[in-house]
CSV table of C-alpha atoms in Angstrom, one decimal:
chain,number,residue,atom,x,y,z
G,1,MET,CA,-6.5,-58.9,-62.8
G,2,GLY,CA,-3.5,-56.7,-63.6
G,3,PHE,CA,-5.6,-53.5,-62.9
G,4,VAL,CA,-6.4,-54.8,-59.4
G,5,ILE,CA,-2.7,-55.4,-58.7
G,6,ILE,CA,-1.9,-51.9,-59.9
G,7,LEU,CA,-4.7,-50.4,-57.8
G,8,VAL,CA,-3.5,-52.2,-54.7
G,9,LEU,CA,0.1,-51.1,-55.3
G,10,VAL,CA,-0.9,-47.5,-55.8
G,11,TRP,CA,-3.0,-47.6,-52.6
G,12,VAL,CA,-0.1,-49.0,-50.5
G,13,THR,CA,2.4,-46.5,-52.0
G,14,ALA,CA,0.1,-43.6,-51.3
G,15,VAL,CA,-0.5,-44.7,-47.7
G,16,GLY,CA,3.3,-45.2,-47.2
G,17,ILE,CA,4.2,-41.8,-48.6
G,18,TRP,CA,1.5,-40.1,-46.5
G,19,TYR,CA,2.7,-41.9,-43.4
G,20,VAL,CA,6.4,-40.9,-43.9
G,21,VAL,CA,5.5,-37.3,-44.7
G,22,SER,CA,3.2,-37.0,-41.7
G,23,GLY,CA,6.0,-38.4,-39.4
G,24,VAL,CA,8.5,-35.9,-40.8
G,25,VAL,CA,6.4,-32.8,-40.4
G,26,ARG,CA,5.1,-33.7,-36.9
G,27,ASN,CA,5.1,-30.8,-34.5
G,28,ALA,CA,7.5,-31.1,-31.6
G,29,ASP,CA,5.0,-29.4,-29.3
G,30,VAL,CA,2.4,-32.1,-30.0
G,31,ASP,CA,5.0,-34.8,-29.1
G,32,ARG,CA,5.8,-33.0,-25.8
G,33,ILE,CA,2.2,-32.8,-24.9
G,34,ARG,CA,1.6,-36.5,-25.8
G,35,GLN,CA,4.6,-37.5,-23.6
G,36,ARG,CA,3.1,-35.6,-20.6
G,37,LEU,CA,-0.3,-37.2,-21.1
G,38,HIS,CA,1.3,-40.7,-21.4
G,39,GLY,CA,3.4,-40.1,-18.3
G,40,VAL,CA,6.7,-40.6,-20.1
G,41,SER,CA,9.6,-38.1,-19.8
G,42,LYS,CA,12.0,-37.1,-22.6
G,43,GLU,CA,14.5,-39.5,-21.3
G,44,LYS,CA,12.9,-42.9,-21.2
G,45,LYS,CA,13.2,-44.8,-18.0
G,46,LYS,CA,15.3,-47.9,-18.1
G,47,VAL,CA,13.3,-51.1,-17.4
G,48,LYS,CA,15.1,-53.8,-15.5
G,49,GLU,CA,14.8,-57.4,-16.5
G,50,GLY,CA,11.7,-59.0,-15.1
G,51,ASP,CA,10.0,-55.7,-14.4
G,52,ALA,CA,6.7,-54.9,-16.2
G,53,PRO,CA,6.8,-52.1,-18.7
G,54,PRO,CA,5.3,-48.8,-17.5
G,55,LYS,CA,1.6,-48.4,-18.2
G,56,GLU,CA,0.4,-45.3,-20.2
G,57,LEU,CA,-2.2,-43.0,-18.7
G,58,ILE,CA,-4.0,-42.9,-22.0
G,59,GLN,CA,-4.5,-46.2,-23.9
G,60,LYS,CA,-3.8,-46.0,-27.6
G,61,GLU,CA,-6.6,-47.1,-29.7
G,62,ASP,CA,-4.8,-49.2,-32.3
G,63,SER,CA,-1.1,-48.2,-32.7
G,64,VAL,CA,-0.4,-50.9,-35.4
G,65,THR,CA,-3.4,-51.5,-37.7
G,66,GLY,CA,-5.5,-48.4,-37.2
G,67,LYS,CA,-2.9,-45.7,-36.9
G,68,VAL,CA,-3.3,-44.2,-40.4
G,69,THR,CA,-7.1,-44.7,-40.4
G,70,VAL,CA,-7.5,-42.9,-37.0
G,71,ARG,CA,-5.3,-40.0,-38.2
G,72,ILE,CA,-7.3,-39.5,-41.3
G,73,LEU,CA,-10.6,-39.6,-39.3
G,74,HIS,CA,-9.2,-37.0,-36.9
G,75,LYS,CA,-8.2,-34.8,-39.8
G,76,TYR,CA,-11.7,-34.7,-41.1
G,77,ARG,CA,-13.2,-34.5,-37.6
G,78,ILE,CA,-15.4,-37.6,-37.9
G,79,HIS,CA,-13.5,-39.9,-35.4
G,80,ASP,CA,-15.4,-38.6,-32.4
G,81,LYS,CA,-18.8,-39.0,-34.2
G,82,ILE,CA,-18.1,-42.6,-35.0
G,83,GLN,CA,-16.8,-43.3,-31.5
G,84,THR,CA,-20.0,-41.8,-30.1
G,85,LEU,CA,-22.1,-44.0,-32.4
G,86,LEU,CA,-20.3,-47.1,-31.2
G,87,GLU,CA,-20.8,-46.1,-27.6
G,88,GLN,CA,-24.5,-45.5,-28.2
G,89,ALA,CA,-24.7,-49.0,-29.8
G,90,GLY,CA,-23.1,-50.5,-26.8
G,91,LEU,CA,-20.3,-52.0,-28.8
G,92,LYS,CA,-16.7,-52.2,-27.6
G,93,TRP,CA,-15.4,-51.8,-31.1
G,94,LYS,CA,-12.6,-49.5,-32.1
G,95,VAL,CA,-13.2,-46.9,-34.8
G,96,ALA,CA,-10.4,-48.3,-37.0
G,97,ARG,CA,-12.1,-51.8,-36.8
G,98,LEU,CA,-15.3,-50.4,-38.2
G,99,ILE,CA,-13.6,-48.6,-41.0
G,100,HIS,CA,-11.5,-51.6,-41.9
G,101,ALA,CA,-14.6,-53.8,-42.0
G,102,CYS,CA,-16.2,-51.3,-44.4
G,103,MET,CA,-13.1,-51.3,-46.7
G,104,ALA,CA,-12.9,-55.1,-46.6
G,105,CYS,CA,-16.6,-55.4,-47.7
G,106,PHE,CA,-16.1,-52.9,-50.5
G,107,ILE,CA,-13.0,-54.5,-51.9
G,108,GLY,CA,-14.3,-58.1,-51.5
G,109,VAL,CA,-17.7,-57.5,-53.2
G,110,TYR,CA,-16.2,-55.4,-56.0
G,111,LEU,CA,-13.6,-58.1,-56.8
G,112,ILE,CA,-16.3,-60.8,-56.8
G,113,ALA,CA,-18.6,-58.7,-59.0
G,114,TRP,CA,-15.9,-57.9,-61.5
G,115,GLN,CA,-13.9,-61.1,-61.7
G,116,VAL,CA,-16.7,-63.6,-61.3
G,117,ALA,CA,-19.8,-61.9,-62.8
G,118,GLY,CA,-17.9,-59.4,-65.1
G,119,LEU,CA,-19.9,-56.4,-63.7
G,120,ARG,CA,-17.8,-53.3,-63.4
G,121,THR,CA,-20.2,-50.4,-63.2
G,122,ILE,CA,-22.9,-52.3,-61.2
G,123,GLY,CA,-20.0,-53.8,-59.1
G,124,LEU,CA,-19.2,-50.3,-57.8
G,125,PHE,CA,-22.8,-49.8,-56.6
G,126,LEU,CA,-22.9,-53.3,-55.1
G,127,ALA,CA,-19.5,-52.7,-53.4
G,128,ALA,CA,-20.7,-49.3,-52.0
G,129,ALA,CA,-23.8,-51.0,-50.7
G,130,ALA,CA,-21.7,-53.7,-49.1
G,131,ALA,CA,-19.4,-51.2,-47.5
G,132,ALA,CA,-22.4,-49.7,-45.7
G,133,ILE,CA,-23.4,-53.0,-44.1
G,134,PRO,CA,-21.1,-52.7,-41.0
G,135,VAL,CA,-22.3,-49.1,-40.4
G,136,LEU,CA,-25.9,-50.1,-40.9
G,137,GLN,CA,-25.4,-53.0,-38.4
G,138,VAL,CA,-24.0,-50.5,-35.8
G,139,ILE,CA,-27.0,-48.2,-36.5
G,140,ARG,CA,-29.4,-51.1,-36.1
G,141,LYS,CA,-27.9,-52.1,-32.8
G,142,ARG,CA,-27.9,-48.4,-31.7
G,143,ASN,CA,-31.6,-48.0,-32.5
G,144,ALA,CA,-32.5,-51.2,-30.7
G,145,ARG,CA,-30.6,-50.2,-27.7
G,146,MET,CA,-32.1,-46.7,-27.6
G,147,LYS,CA,-35.6,-48.3,-27.9
G,148,LYS,CA,-35.0,-50.6,-25.1
G,149,PHE,CA,-33.6,-47.8,-22.9
G,150,GLU,CA,-36.7,-45.7,-23.7
G,151,GLU,CA,-39.0,-48.5,-22.6
G,152,GLN,CA,-37.3,-48.8,-19.3
G,153,PHE,CA,-36.8,-45.2,-18.6
G,154,PRO,CA,-40.2,-44.2,-17.1
G,155,GLU,CA,-40.1,-47.0,-14.6
G,156,SER,CA,-36.5,-46.0,-13.6
G,157,LEU,CA,-37.7,-42.4,-13.0
G,158,GLU,CA,-40.4,-43.6,-10.7
G,159,PHE,CA,-37.9,-45.8,-8.9
G,160,VAL,CA,-35.6,-42.8,-8.3
G,161,ALA,CA,-38.6,-40.9,-7.0
G,162,ARG,CA,-39.5,-43.7,-4.5
G,163,SER,CA,-35.9,-44.0,-3.4
G,164,MET,CA,-35.7,-40.3,-2.7
G,165,ARG,CA,-38.9,-40.4,-0.7
G,166,ALA,CA,-37.4,-43.3,1.3
G,167,GLY,CA,-34.5,-41.0,2.3
G,168,HIS,CA,-31.8,-41.8,-0.2
G,169,ALA,CA,-29.8,-39.2,-2.0
G,170,PHE,CA,-30.2,-38.6,-5.7
G,171,SER,CA,-26.7,-39.9,-6.5
G,172,VAL,CA,-27.3,-43.1,-4.4
G,173,SER,CA,-30.6,-43.6,-6.2
G,174,LEU,CA,-28.7,-43.6,-9.6
G,175,GLU,CA,-26.4,-46.3,-8.3
G,176,MET,CA,-29.3,-48.4,-7.1
G,177,ILE,CA,-30.7,-48.5,-10.6
G,178,HIS,CA,-27.7,-50.6,-11.6
G,179,ARG,CA,-28.8,-53.4,-9.2
G,180,GLU,CA,-32.6,-53.2,-10.0
G,181,PHE,CA,-32.7,-52.8,-13.8
G,182,GLN,CA,-31.3,-54.6,-16.8
G,183,GLU,CA,-29.2,-53.4,-19.7
G,184,PRO,CA,-28.8,-50.9,-21.2
G,185,LEU,CA,-30.3,-48.7,-18.5
G,186,SER,CA,-28.3,-50.2,-15.7
G,187,SER,CA,-24.9,-49.7,-17.3
G,188,GLU,CA,-25.5,-46.1,-18.4
G,189,PHE,CA,-26.7,-45.0,-14.9
G,190,LYS,CA,-23.8,-46.9,-13.3
G,191,ARG,CA,-21.4,-45.1,-15.5
G,192,THR,CA,-23.0,-41.8,-14.6
G,193,PHE,CA,-22.8,-42.6,-10.9
G,194,GLU,CA,-19.2,-43.7,-11.1
G,195,GLU,CA,-18.2,-40.5,-13.0
G,196,HIS,CA,-19.8,-38.4,-10.2
G,197,ASN,CA,-18.4,-40.6,-7.5
G,198,LEU,CA,-14.9,-40.1,-8.8
G,199,GLY,CA,-15.1,-36.4,-8.6
G,200,LEU,CA,-16.9,-35.2,-11.8
G,201,PRO,CA,-19.7,-32.7,-11.0
G,202,LEU,CA,-23.2,-34.0,-11.2
G,203,GLU,CA,-24.1,-31.5,-13.9
G,204,THR,CA,-21.3,-32.8,-16.1
G,205,SER,CA,-22.1,-36.4,-15.5
G,206,LEU,CA,-25.8,-35.9,-16.4
G,207,GLN,CA,-24.8,-33.9,-19.5
G,208,LYS,CA,-22.5,-36.7,-20.7
G,209,LEU,CA,-25.4,-39.2,-20.1
G,210,ALA,CA,-27.6,-37.0,-22.4
G,211,VAL,CA,-24.8,-37.2,-25.1
G,212,ARG,CA,-24.5,-41.0,-24.9
G,213,ILE,CA,-28.3,-41.4,-24.9
G,214,PRO,CA,-29.6,-38.7,-27.3
G,215,LEU,CA,-33.3,-39.2,-26.5
G,216,LEU,CA,-35.7,-36.3,-25.9
G,217,ASP,CA,-36.9,-37.9,-22.6
G,218,VAL,CA,-33.4,-38.1,-21.3
G,219,HIS,CA,-32.9,-34.4,-22.1
G,220,PHE,CA,-36.1,-33.6,-20.2
G,221,PHE,CA,-34.7,-35.6,-17.2
G,222,VAL,CA,-31.4,-33.9,-17.2
G,223,SER,CA,-32.9,-30.4,-17.6
G,224,ALA,CA,-35.4,-31.1,-14.8
G,225,VAL,CA,-32.6,-32.3,-12.4
G,226,LEU,CA,-30.3,-29.4,-13.2
G,227,LEU,CA,-33.1,-26.8,-12.8
G,228,GLN,CA,-34.2,-28.3,-9.5
G,229,LYS,CA,-30.7,-28.2,-8.3
G,230,ARG,CA,-30.4,-24.5,-9.0
G,231,THR,CA,-33.9,-23.3,-8.0
G,232,GLY,CA,-35.0,-26.0,-5.5
G,233,GLY,CA,-38.3,-27.9,-5.3
G,234,ASN,CA,-39.6,-31.4,-4.9
G,235,LEU,CA,-37.5,-33.5,-7.3
G,236,ALA,CA,-39.4,-36.7,-6.5
G,237,GLU,CA,-42.7,-35.1,-7.6
G,238,ILE,CA,-41.0,-33.7,-10.8
G,239,LEU,CA,-39.8,-37.2,-11.7
G,240,ASP,CA,-43.2,-38.7,-11.2
G,241,LYS,CA,-44.8,-36.2,-13.5
G,242,LEU,CA,-42.1,-36.6,-16.1
G,243,ALA,CA,-42.7,-40.4,-16.1
G,244,TYR,CA,-46.4,-39.8,-16.6
G,245,VAL,CA,-45.7,-37.4,-19.5
G,246,ILE,CA,-43.3,-40.0,-21.1
G,247,ARG,CA,-46.0,-42.7,-20.9
G,248,GLU,CA,-48.6,-40.4,-22.5
G,249,ARG,CA,-46.1,-39.8,-25.3
G,250,PHE,CA,-45.8,-43.6,-25.8
G,251,LYS,CA,-49.6,-43.8,-26.1
G,252,LEU,CA,-49.8,-41.0,-28.6
G,253,ARG,CA,-46.9,-42.5,-30.6
G,254,GLY,CA,-48.8,-45.9,-30.8
G,255,ARG,CA,-51.9,-44.1,-32.2
G,256,ILE,CA,-49.8,-42.3,-34.8
G,257,LYS,CA,-48.2,-45.6,-35.9
G,258,ALA,CA,-51.6,-47.2,-36.3
G,259,VAL,CA,-52.8,-44.2,-38.5
G,260,SER,CA,-49.6,-44.1,-40.6
G,261,ALA,CA,-49.4,-47.9,-41.2
G,262,HIS,CA,-51.6,-47.6,-44.3
G,263,GLY,CA,-49.2,-45.1,-45.9
G,264,LYS,CA,-46.1,-47.2,-45.1
G,265,MET,CA,-47.7,-50.3,-46.7
G,266,THR,CA,-48.6,-48.2,-49.8
G,267,GLY,CA,-45.0,-47.0,-50.0
G,268,MET,CA,-43.7,-50.6,-49.7
G,269,ALA,CA,-46.1,-51.8,-52.4
G,270,LEU,CA,-45.1,-49.0,-54.8
G,271,SER,CA,-41.4,-49.7,-54.2
G,272,LEU,CA,-41.8,-53.5,-54.9
G,273,ILE,CA,-43.9,-53.2,-58.1
G,274,PRO,CA,-40.9,-52.2,-60.3
G,275,VAL,CA,-38.9,-55.1,-58.9
G,276,GLY,CA,-41.7,-57.6,-59.6
G,277,CYS,CA,-42.1,-56.2,-63.1
G,278,GLY,CA,-38.4,-56.6,-63.7
G,279,VAL,CA,-38.4,-60.2,-62.6
G,280,ILE,CA,-41.4,-61.0,-64.7
G,281,LEU,CA,-39.8,-59.3,-67.8
G,282,PHE,CA,-36.7,-61.3,-67.3
G,283,TYR,CA,-38.6,-64.7,-67.4
G,284,VAL,CA,-41.0,-63.6,-70.2
G,285,ASN,CA,-38.4,-62.1,-72.5
G,286,PRO,CA,-34.8,-62.9,-71.3
G,287,TYR,CA,-33.2,-61.5,-74.5
G,288,TYR,CA,-34.7,-58.1,-73.9
G,289,ALA,CA,-33.7,-58.0,-70.3
G,290,GLU,CA,-30.1,-59.2,-70.9
G,291,PHE,CA,-29.4,-55.7,-72.1
G,292,PHE,CA,-29.2,-54.5,-68.5
G,293,PHE,CA,-26.6,-57.2,-67.6
G,294,ASN,CA,-24.4,-57.4,-70.7
G,295,ASP,CA,-24.1,-53.8,-71.9
G,296,GLU,CA,-22.3,-50.9,-70.1
G,297,VAL,CA,-25.1,-48.6,-70.8
G,298,GLY,CA,-27.5,-51.1,-69.4
G,299,HIS,CA,-25.4,-51.2,-66.2
G,300,MET,CA,-25.6,-47.5,-65.9
G,301,MET,CA,-29.4,-47.5,-66.5
G,302,MET,CA,-30.0,-50.2,-63.9
G,303,GLY,CA,-27.8,-48.4,-61.4
G,304,ALA,CA,-29.7,-45.2,-61.9
G,305,ALA,CA,-33.0,-47.0,-61.7
G,306,VAL,CA,-32.1,-48.7,-58.4
G,307,GLY,CA,-30.8,-45.4,-57.0
G,308,LEU,CA,-34.0,-43.4,-58.0
G,309,GLN,CA,-36.1,-46.2,-56.5
G,310,LEU,CA,-34.3,-46.0,-53.2
G,311,ILE,CA,-34.7,-42.2,-53.2
G,312,GLY,CA,-38.4,-42.5,-53.9
G,313,TYR,CA,-38.9,-45.0,-51.1
G,314,GLY,CA,-37.0,-42.8,-48.7
G,315,ILE,CA,-39.2,-39.8,-49.6
G,316,ILE,CA,-42.4,-41.8,-49.1
G,317,GLN,CA,-41.1,-43.0,-45.7
G,318,LYS,CA,-40.3,-39.4,-44.8
G,319,ILE,CA,-43.8,-38.3,-45.7
G,320,VAL,CA,-45.6,-41.0,-43.7
G,321,THR,CA,-43.3,-40.8,-40.7
G,322,ILE,CA,-44.5,-38.4,-38.0
G,323,GLU,CA,-42.2,-37.7,-35.1
G,324,VAL,CA,-43.6,-37.3,-31.6
């Protein structure tokens, strides 16, 4: 228990020293630029009693709890990637909240594994796996959202084509998608329309849509619209053909899943056989199996076995997965 206290004190001290040093060596030019962006002059305006404080042009993400975390992520250039992942998942989380959740899972599981079960080496592996749970949850929501968007996308293209034939402009057709379709397609196209309506060029709005929805079909759609805008042509006919191609890709993907299902089941069976053998061995000869739970070398061997098993399962899945 004393080691845990020392570890926490060292962590708090390191974070405090880093925060103080980073505040001392802060560049004055960066402060001046931040003041301009926030709409605050060097001499702060006096606020009368009863008046609301001035609002900043840029909303800070988390100036209290996530300040250090955000700075570290910016330093290693992964903050924007995590923010994009959260936007693709449709979550209104802040980046610092996700990182803090991962840290809480890691520390909590490790303390439980060490203090309750007495597992130190295996506890590290369990804590690392627990720390990945929030990220995996975000990725799961992102994949589900992308899949639902992809299912609705061909119908939305045909809807835009019909709207343009009826005399509506392309930008107006994008806004009409918000009223006719469900999430996540409606919110994404509404955001694209609002960005364009507020002065952003159509090319930039569509490119930002392709960044938020990194699907091959969306890239085809954006490329087709931008090419038609530069060279001319019948955009409604192009969108109809694009919707037809996407539906044909869905059919081909279904056939490939049916063919590769046998390989995936084989990989699952091969991955579960060692687990089943380990459980049987534990009940048949507990004294022999206790070595993996009571000895430090056994902990290392079990951790290596679990890691190699996961790597083998990932390789099998990679072999049997065919991208279309």
